[in-house]
GROMACS .gro file of C-alpha atoms in nm:
model
   89
    1MET     CA    1   8.763  -3.364   3.678
    2THR     CA    2   8.887  -3.693   3.504
    3ASP     CA    3   8.981  -3.734   3.099
    4ASP     CA    4   8.640  -3.798   2.991
    5THR     CA    5   8.498  -3.500   3.169
    6LYS     CA    6   8.513  -3.113   3.158
    7THR     CA    7   8.426  -2.809   3.355
    8CYS     CA    8   8.150  -2.597   3.269
    9PRO     CA    9   8.278  -2.253   3.315
   10LYS     CA   10   7.958  -2.129   3.384
   11CYS     CA   11   7.827  -2.366   3.683
   12ALA     CA   12   8.182  -2.511   3.777
   13GLU     CA   13   7.994  -2.865   3.718
   14ASP     CA   14   8.185  -3.142   3.590
   15VAL     CA   15   8.006  -3.273   3.207
   16LYS     CA   16   8.122  -3.485   2.966
   17VAL     CA   17   8.376  -3.414   2.696
   18ALA     CA   18   8.108  -3.475   2.393
   19ALA     CA   19   7.848  -3.262   2.577
   20THR     CA   20   7.746  -2.933   2.347
   21VAL     CA   21   7.525  -2.847   2.649
   22CYS     CA   22   7.564  -2.885   3.009
   23ARG     CA   23   7.287  -3.054   3.173
   24TYR     CA   24   7.299  -2.854   3.517
   25CYS     CA   25   7.260  -2.517   3.390
   26SER     CA   26   7.207  -2.516   3.019
   27TYR     CA   27   7.528  -2.381   2.922
   28ASN     CA   28   7.624  -2.443   2.544
   29PHE     CA   29   7.943  -2.494   2.496
   30GLU     CA   30   8.140  -2.310   2.152
   31PRO     CA   31   8.243  -2.631   1.971
   32THR     CA   32   8.629  -2.626   1.887
   33ALA     CA   33   8.735  -2.562   1.550
   34VAL     CA   34   8.840  -2.944   1.509
   35GLU     CA   35   8.473  -3.030   1.624
   36ARG     CA   36   8.325  -2.790   1.400
   37VAL     CA   37   8.557  -2.969   1.122
   38GLU     CA   38   8.427  -3.341   1.224
   39ARG     CA   39   8.028  -3.199   1.219
   40ALA     CA   40   8.112  -3.062   0.890
   41GLY     CA   41   8.202  -3.424   0.778
   42PHE     CA   42   8.555  -3.433   0.638
   43PRO     CA   43   8.432  -3.627   0.363
   44LYS     CA   44   8.212  -3.360   0.261
   45LEU     CA   45   8.479  -3.143   0.238
   46LEU     CA   46   8.678  -3.333   0.040
   47GLN     CA   47   8.381  -3.358  -0.238
   48TRP     CA   48   8.370  -2.978  -0.244
   49VAL     CA   49   8.791  -2.984  -0.301
   50PHE     CA   50   8.759  -3.273  -0.546
   51LEU     CA   51   8.432  -3.107  -0.769
   52ALA     CA   52   8.635  -2.749  -0.729
   53LEU     CA   53   8.968  -2.938  -0.888
   54LEU     CA   54   8.759  -3.081  -1.149
   55LEU     CA   55   8.595  -2.771  -1.228
   56PHE     CA   56   8.941  -2.593  -1.278
   57VAL     CA   57   9.055  -2.872  -1.455
   58GLY     CA   58   8.768  -2.854  -1.732
   59VAL     CA   59   8.775  -2.499  -1.752
   60ILE     CA   60   9.162  -2.546  -1.851
   61VAL     CA   61   9.081  -2.808  -2.108
   62VAL     CA   62   8.799  -2.622  -2.255
   63SER     CA   63   9.047  -2.282  -2.266
   64GLU     CA   64   9.255  -2.521  -2.462
   65LYS     CA   65   9.012  -2.639  -2.693
   66MET     CA   66   8.911  -2.292  -2.788
   67ASP     CA   67   9.280  -2.156  -2.840
   68GLN     CA   68   9.323  -2.408  -3.098
   69ARG     CA   69   8.985  -2.415  -3.258
   70GLU     CA   70   9.058  -1.987  -3.308
   71TYR     CA   71   9.397  -2.151  -3.425
   72CYS     CA   72   9.294  -2.378  -3.668
   73GLY     CA   73   8.930  -2.215  -3.734
   74ALA     CA   74   8.850  -2.057  -4.056
   75SER     CA   75   8.809  -1.691  -3.946
   76ALA     CA   76   9.223  -1.758  -3.849
   77GLU     CA   77   9.431  -1.500  -4.055
   78VAL     CA   78   9.677  -1.727  -4.101
   79GLN     CA   79   9.641  -2.102  -4.130
   80PHE     CA   80   9.946  -2.305  -4.053
   81SER     CA   81   9.803  -2.615  -4.257
   82THR     CA   82  10.077  -2.849  -4.148
   83ASP     CA   83   9.990  -2.822  -3.771
   84CYS     CA   84   9.614  -2.801  -3.798
   85GLU     CA   85   9.583  -3.126  -3.990
   86ALA     CA   86   9.766  -3.301  -3.742
   87ASP     CA   87   9.523  -3.212  -3.517
   88ASN     CA   88   9.238  -3.285  -3.701
   89GLU     CA   89   9.335  -3.649  -3.753
   0.00000   0.00000   0.00000
């Protein structure tokens, strides 16, 4: 066995490291954790992380605006006119 081959656990033949199926006995090699991430596409994973982060920041910004609106809105029981006027400008 060389660096670019692996041994099939079913038939003990040497096959290429990149092989997912043994060419001799059709044994399906289980992908390693690294191979699963590579096949899933690491850039795609980064896209999902970025999207989740963007969504999280958006929720925080919207909730802050809603809090400010409740604080300065007409329905508030107590308004601090100096604070709300500065925010509206």
